[in-house]
Amino acid sequence: MSSRDFTVEELAAYHHLMPQHVLKMASRDKLPGRRVLGQWKFSEAEIHHWMEDRIGVGNVEDLHKVETLLHRSKSSQKPVALTDFLFEEAIAIPLEARTRGSVIRKMCDLAASTGLLWDAEEMVDAVSAREDLHPTALENGVAMLHPRRPRASILAQPLIAMGISSQSIPFGNRAGHLTDVFFLICSTDDSIHLKILARLSRMVADSSWLAQLRACESPRHLMQLMGEGESSLAPVSL
């Protein structure tokens, strides 16, 4: 997938920043960029990965700001609704897997069962490579699996699969925390991927809601709880 370059002015407009702020961040290595013939250039793909990292370490307030920024950058689009991308057949309670490899395969098979993912093997390879590069397991026991780049060629639309294992397993969290809640985010472009990731991150940051999620006994119950969780979020400003 090709990636365009932002100029300082374009990136500033994209992120609702002053150009001087962008220059300051780039010169201090706080923003991924490179100088070409004396001018700063910023790869769209690298900027999206930078945003992904920000989402991964953000608190609830920061995540709300990030999601707002993402939607303002595409003002013609409405905020995502996770329940538009999650289907009962792509939910496993319990998820019968005991190793990282079996979790990844099971999650990709769940996504493929919807008929919206056409090549589960390619997704397995892409997700495994992403986990090898940088594990997605959070300290709260949630992992948000996804490939490093969107896979539009094997997807009919953006798609989320979900599984809750009956016992926590090692899944690569850097601090050694175990994982029992797994999301697989299958996106068709970087923008929708970041929006889904930001919204999911806001929801699982709520420990009370996450406890209810773990207590779900059926895919239907989980779908209902996902809807309730989204409706309780502070709205995104457009």
mmCIF file of C-alpha atoms in Angstrom:
data_model
loop_
_atom_site.group_PDB
_atom_site.id
_atom_site.type_symbol
_atom_site.label_atom_id
_atom_site.label_comp_id
_atom_site.label_asym_id
_atom_site.label_seq_id
_atom_site.Cartn_x
_atom_site.Cartn_y
_atom_site.Cartn_z
ATOM 1 C CA MET A 1 0.000 0.000 0.000
ATOM 2 C CA SER A 2 1.501 3.338 -1.023
ATOM 3 C CA SER A 3 2.010 6.107 1.507
ATOM 4 C CA ARG A 4 2.195 9.808 0.750
ATOM 5 C CA ASP A 5 4.365 12.374 2.494
ATOM 6 C CA PHE A 6 3.057 15.298 4.539
ATOM 7 C CA THR A 7 4.725 18.694 4.489
ATOM 8 C CA VAL A 8 4.977 20.617 7.762
ATOM 9 C CA GLU A 9 1.898 22.669 6.866
ATOM 10 C CA GLU A 10 -0.134 19.611 5.814
ATOM 11 C CA LEU A 11 0.747 17.684 8.971
ATOM 12 C CA ALA A 12 -0.065 20.701 11.113
ATOM 13 C CA ALA A 13 -3.492 20.976 9.483
ATOM 14 C CA TYR A 14 -4.043 17.207 9.758
ATOM 15 C CA HIS A 15 -3.392 17.241 13.506
ATOM 16 C CA HIS A 16 -4.784 20.702 14.280
ATOM 17 C CA LEU A 17 -1.378 21.998 15.394
ATOM 18 C CA MET A 18 0.615 25.119 14.642
ATOM 19 C CA PRO A 19 3.377 24.567 12.032
ATOM 20 C CA GLN A 20 5.898 25.834 14.574
ATOM 21 C CA HIS A 21 4.805 23.062 16.966
ATOM 22 C CA VAL A 22 5.316 20.418 14.279
ATOM 23 C CA LEU A 23 8.802 21.767 13.519
ATOM 24 C CA LYS A 24 9.691 21.792 17.210
ATOM 25 C CA MET A 25 8.519 18.186 17.702
ATOM 26 C CA ALA A 26 10.369 16.989 14.583
ATOM 27 C CA SER A 27 13.628 18.733 15.527
ATOM 28 C CA ARG A 28 13.482 17.107 18.982
ATOM 29 C CA ASP A 29 12.801 13.634 17.519
ATOM 30 C CA LYS A 30 9.311 13.647 19.034
ATOM 31 C CA LEU A 31 7.775 13.107 15.604
ATOM 32 C CA PRO A 32 8.954 10.710 12.845
ATOM 33 C CA GLY A 33 10.212 12.734 9.889
ATOM 34 C CA ARG A 34 13.162 13.316 7.576
ATOM 35 C CA ARG A 35 14.735 16.295 5.852
ATOM 36 C CA VAL A 36 14.735 16.330 2.043
ATOM 37 C CA LEU A 37 16.619 19.191 0.384
ATOM 38 C CA GLY A 38 16.286 21.176 3.606
ATOM 39 C CA GLN A 39 12.531 20.569 3.979
ATOM 40 C CA TRP A 40 10.829 18.315 6.509
ATOM 41 C CA LYS A 41 8.795 15.404 5.086
ATOM 42 C CA PHE A 42 6.596 13.059 7.117
ATOM 43 C CA SER A 43 5.532 9.643 5.852
ATOM 44 C CA GLU A 44 1.788 9.101 6.315
ATOM 45 C CA ALA A 45 2.424 5.458 7.296
ATOM 46 C CA GLU A 46 5.014 6.449 9.916
ATOM 47 C CA ILE A 47 2.705 9.115 11.319
ATOM 48 C CA HIS A 48 -0.073 6.535 11.676
ATOM 49 C CA HIS A 49 2.292 4.191 13.534
ATOM 50 C CA TRP A 50 3.284 7.101 15.780
ATOM 51 C CA MET A 51 -0.397 7.715 16.487
ATOM 52 C CA GLU A 52 -0.865 4.012 17.221
ATOM 53 C CA ASP A 53 1.906 4.157 19.802
ATOM 54 C CA ARG A 54 0.283 7.213 21.417
ATOM 55 C CA ILE A 55 -2.992 5.320 21.677
ATOM 56 C CA GLY A 56 -1.223 2.381 23.306
ATOM 57 C CA VAL A 57 0.129 4.411 26.234
ATOM 58 C CA GLY A 58 -2.658 6.968 26.668
ATOM 59 C CA ASN A 59 -4.914 7.431 29.660
ATOM 60 C CA VAL A 60 -8.681 7.905 29.305
ATOM 61 C CA GLU A 61 -8.471 11.679 28.851
ATOM 62 C CA ASP A 62 -5.625 11.406 26.346
ATOM 63 C CA LEU A 63 -7.472 8.704 24.388
ATOM 64 C CA HIS A 64 -10.529 10.930 24.115
ATOM 65 C CA LYS A 65 -8.340 13.718 22.744
ATOM 66 C CA VAL A 66 -6.708 11.338 20.254
ATOM 67 C CA GLU A 67 -10.051 10.044 19.014
ATOM 68 C CA THR A 68 -11.331 13.595 18.639
ATOM 69 C CA LEU A 69 -8.223 14.506 16.649
ATOM 70 C CA LEU A 70 -8.659 11.469 14.390
ATOM 71 C CA HIS A 71 -12.247 12.381 13.562
ATOM 72 C CA ARG A 72 -11.473 16.034 13.013
ATOM 73 C CA SER A 73 -8.850 15.017 10.470
ATOM 74 C CA LYS A 74 -11.654 13.371 8.487
ATOM 75 C CA SER A 75 -14.502 15.731 9.317
ATOM 76 C CA SER A 76 -16.835 14.341 6.650
ATOM 77 C CA GLN A 77 -16.937 10.994 8.447
ATOM 78 C CA LYS A 78 -19.099 10.137 11.433
ATOM 79 C CA PRO A 79 -17.504 8.544 14.514
ATOM 80 C CA VAL A 80 -17.077 4.792 14.196
ATOM 81 C CA ALA A 81 -19.525 2.419 15.867
ATOM 82 C CA LEU A 82 -17.720 -0.750 16.894
ATOM 83 C CA THR A 83 -20.901 -2.790 16.729
ATOM 84 C CA ASP A 84 -20.968 -2.121 12.963
ATOM 85 C CA PHE A 85 -17.813 -4.214 12.661
ATOM 86 C CA LEU A 86 -18.456 -6.945 15.253
ATOM 87 C CA PHE A 87 -20.653 -9.964 14.515
ATOM 88 C CA GLU A 88 -21.858 -12.740 16.813
ATOM 89 C CA GLU A 89 -20.176 -15.438 14.730
ATOM 90 C CA ALA A 90 -16.844 -13.657 15.232
ATOM 91 C CA ILE A 91 -17.088 -13.916 19.038
ATOM 92 C CA ALA A 92 -15.807 -16.899 21.038
ATOM 93 C CA ILE A 93 -16.795 -17.371 24.695
ATOM 94 C CA PRO A 94 -14.744 -19.170 25.787
ATOM 95 C CA LEU A 95 -11.864 -18.909 23.334
ATOM 96 C CA GLU A 96 -10.312 -22.368 23.239
ATOM 97 C CA ALA A 97 -6.626 -21.497 22.932
ATOM 98 C CA ARG A 98 -3.680 -21.827 25.299
ATOM 99 C CA THR A 99 -0.715 -20.417 23.370
ATOM 100 C CA ARG A 100 0.008 -17.187 21.506
ATOM 101 C CA GLY A 101 0.074 -18.985 18.179
ATOM 102 C CA SER A 102 -3.228 -20.791 18.747
ATOM 103 C CA VAL A 103 -4.893 -17.555 19.887
ATOM 104 C CA ILE A 104 -3.832 -15.759 16.706
ATOM 105 C CA ARG A 105 -5.039 -18.616 14.510
ATOM 106 C CA LYS A 106 -8.362 -18.971 16.355
ATOM 107 C CA MET A 107 -9.008 -15.237 16.157
ATOM 108 C CA CYS A 108 -8.307 -15.146 12.424
ATOM 109 C CA ASP A 109 -10.562 -18.159 11.904
ATOM 110 C CA LEU A 110 -13.318 -16.343 13.795
ATOM 111 C CA ALA A 111 -12.942 -13.340 11.497
ATOM 112 C CA ALA A 112 -12.983 -15.598 8.419
ATOM 113 C CA SER A 113 -16.180 -17.293 9.616
ATOM 114 C CA THR A 114 -18.073 -14.092 8.800
ATOM 115 C CA GLY A 115 -17.170 -14.404 5.112
ATOM 116 C CA LEU A 116 -15.702 -10.880 5.241
ATOM 117 C CA LEU A 117 -12.078 -12.042 5.604
ATOM 118 C CA TRP A 118 -11.034 -14.039 2.567
ATOM 119 C CA ASP A 119 -7.571 -15.242 3.516
ATOM 120 C CA ALA A 120 -7.181 -16.282 7.146
ATOM 121 C CA GLU A 121 -3.650 -17.597 6.565
ATOM 122 C CA GLU A 122 -2.386 -14.230 5.305
ATOM 123 C CA MET A 123 -3.952 -12.533 8.317
ATOM 124 C CA VAL A 124 -2.341 -15.077 10.675
ATOM 125 C CA ASP A 125 1.077 -14.345 9.179
ATOM 126 C CA ALA A 126 0.572 -10.573 9.307
ATOM 127 C CA VAL A 127 -0.704 -10.550 12.898
ATOM 128 C CA SER A 128 2.088 -12.898 14.041
ATOM 129 C CA ALA A 129 4.687 -10.607 12.475
ATOM 130 C CA ARG A 130 3.148 -7.594 14.257
ATOM 131 C CA GLU A 131 3.183 -9.414 17.605
ATOM 132 C CA ASP A 132 6.833 -10.399 17.067
ATOM 133 C CA LEU A 133 7.683 -6.756 16.380
ATOM 134 C CA HIS A 134 5.710 -5.218 19.240
ATOM 135 C CA PRO A 135 3.309 -7.232 21.446
ATOM 136 C CA THR A 136 -0.177 -5.727 21.784
ATOM 137 C CA ALA A 137 -0.973 -7.214 25.212
ATOM 138 C CA LEU A 138 -1.865 -4.535 27.764
ATOM 139 C CA GLU A 139 -1.388 -4.666 31.512
ATOM 140 C CA ASN A 140 -5.149 -4.996 32.097
ATOM 141 C CA GLY A 141 -5.228 -8.410 30.417
ATOM 142 C CA VAL A 142 -6.464 -7.211 27.020
ATOM 143 C CA ALA A 143 -4.678 -7.698 23.697
ATOM 144 C CA MET A 144 -5.651 -5.841 20.518
ATOM 145 C CA LEU A 145 -4.251 -7.950 17.722
ATOM 146 C CA HIS A 146 -3.787 -6.425 14.270
ATOM 147 C CA PRO A 147 -1.404 -6.495 11.317
ATOM 148 C CA ARG A 148 1.139 -3.716 10.943
ATOM 149 C CA ARG A 149 -0.599 -2.445 7.802
ATOM 150 C CA PRO A 150 -4.274 -2.732 6.766
ATOM 151 C CA ARG A 151 -5.170 -5.689 4.544
ATOM 152 C CA ALA A 152 -7.779 -4.206 2.206
ATOM 153 C CA SER A 153 -7.072 -6.838 -0.476
ATOM 154 C CA ILE A 154 -8.418 -9.678 1.691
ATOM 155 C CA LEU A 155 -11.281 -7.876 3.446
ATOM 156 C CA ALA A 156 -14.782 -6.973 2.311
ATOM 157 C CA GLN A 157 -15.001 -4.344 5.070
ATOM 158 C CA PRO A 158 -13.425 -3.483 8.429
ATOM 159 C CA LEU A 159 -14.014 -6.291 10.900
ATOM 160 C CA ILE A 160 -13.505 -7.036 14.603
ATOM 161 C CA ALA A 161 -13.282 -10.513 16.124
ATOM 162 C CA MET A 162 -13.251 -11.132 19.850
ATOM 163 C CA GLY A 163 -12.468 -13.956 22.227
ATOM 164 C CA ILE A 164 -12.405 -14.397 26.006
ATOM 165 C CA SER A 165 -10.350 -17.322 27.270
ATOM 166 C CA SER A 166 -11.380 -19.215 30.371
ATOM 167 C CA GLN A 167 -7.940 -18.671 31.897
ATOM 168 C CA SER A 168 -5.273 -16.052 31.350
ATOM 169 C CA ILE A 169 -2.212 -16.943 29.296
ATOM 170 C CA PRO A 170 1.201 -15.368 28.553
ATOM 171 C CA PHE A 171 0.811 -13.213 25.437
ATOM 172 C CA GLY A 172 3.928 -11.096 25.364
ATOM 173 C CA ASN A 173 3.111 -8.262 27.769
ATOM 174 C CA ARG A 174 6.452 -6.595 28.551
ATOM 175 C CA ALA A 175 5.694 -6.448 32.288
ATOM 176 C CA GLY A 176 4.720 -10.122 32.436
ATOM 177 C CA HIS A 177 0.969 -9.628 32.875
ATOM 178 C CA LEU A 178 -1.237 -12.434 31.559
ATOM 179 C CA THR A 179 -3.973 -11.951 28.955
ATOM 180 C CA ASP A 180 -7.504 -13.328 28.683
ATOM 181 C CA VAL A 181 -9.425 -10.828 26.483
ATOM 182 C CA PHE A 182 -8.518 -10.702 22.807
ATOM 183 C CA PHE A 183 -9.652 -8.363 20.034
ATOM 184 C CA LEU A 184 -8.599 -8.773 16.409
ATOM 185 C CA ILE A 185 -8.841 -5.549 14.403
ATOM 186 C CA CYS A 186 -9.001 -6.122 10.648
ATOM 187 C CA SER A 187 -8.963 -2.773 8.863
ATOM 188 C CA THR A 188 -9.085 -1.634 5.251
ATOM 189 C CA ASP A 189 -7.142 1.611 5.770
ATOM 190 C CA ASP A 190 -5.013 3.345 8.403
ATOM 191 C CA SER A 191 -7.653 5.911 9.325
ATOM 192 C CA ILE A 192 -10.369 3.408 10.241
ATOM 193 C CA HIS A 193 -7.784 1.265 12.041
ATOM 194 C CA LEU A 194 -6.715 4.121 14.306
ATOM 195 C CA LYS A 195 -10.318 5.109 15.012
ATOM 196 C CA ILE A 196 -11.272 1.541 16.000
ATOM 197 C CA LEU A 197 -8.125 1.210 18.129
ATOM 198 C CA ALA A 198 -8.734 4.519 19.904
ATOM 199 C CA ARG A 199 -12.370 3.720 20.654
ATOM 200 C CA LEU A 200 -11.621 0.201 21.901
ATOM 201 C CA SER A 201 -8.810 1.554 24.059
ATOM 202 C CA ARG A 202 -11.177 4.056 25.675
ATOM 203 C CA MET A 203 -13.659 1.296 26.467
ATOM 204 C CA VAL A 204 -11.242 -1.242 27.959
ATOM 205 C CA ALA A 205 -9.674 1.503 30.095
ATOM 206 C CA ASP A 206 -12.878 1.367 32.168
ATOM 207 C CA SER A 207 -12.127 -1.393 34.697
ATOM 208 C CA SER A 208 -15.789 -1.723 35.733
ATOM 209 C CA TRP A 209 -16.944 -2.194 32.138
ATOM 210 C CA LEU A 210 -14.082 -4.613 31.492
ATOM 211 C CA ALA A 211 -15.152 -6.733 34.453
ATOM 212 C CA GLN A 212 -18.649 -6.940 32.962
ATOM 213 C CA LEU A 213 -17.142 -7.940 29.635
ATOM 214 C CA ARG A 214 -15.259 -10.803 31.251
ATOM 215 C CA ALA A 215 -18.505 -11.978 32.858
ATOM 216 C CA CYS A 216 -20.374 -12.244 29.542
ATOM 217 C CA GLU A 217 -21.746 -15.721 28.906
ATOM 218 C CA SER A 218 -22.773 -15.446 25.248
ATOM 219 C CA PRO A 219 -21.924 -13.526 22.072
ATOM 220 C CA ARG A 220 -25.329 -11.844 22.170
ATOM 221 C CA HIS A 221 -24.737 -10.630 25.717
ATOM 222 C CA LEU A 222 -21.328 -9.324 24.678
ATOM 223 C CA MET A 223 -22.762 -7.471 21.680
ATOM 224 C CA GLN A 224 -25.279 -5.790 23.983
ATOM 225 C CA LEU A 225 -22.546 -4.788 26.431
ATOM 226 C CA MET A 226 -20.397 -3.390 23.614
ATOM 227 C CA GLY A 227 -23.279 -1.182 22.536
ATOM 228 C CA GLU A 228 -23.864 0.015 26.084
ATOM 229 C CA GLY A 229 -20.165 0.705 26.549
ATOM 230 C CA GLU A 230 -20.006 2.824 23.402
ATOM 231 C CA SER A 231 -23.108 4.808 24.285
ATOM 232 C CA SER A 232 -21.610 5.686 27.682
ATOM 233 C CA LEU A 233 -18.458 7.217 26.181
ATOM 234 C CA ALA A 234 -18.071 10.968 26.113
ATOM 235 C CA PRO A 235 -18.973 12.065 22.574
ATOM 236 C CA VAL A 236 -16.286 12.875 20.015
ATOM 237 C CA SER A 237 -16.299 16.495 18.853
ATOM 238 C CA LEU A 238 -16.461 16.860 15.072
#
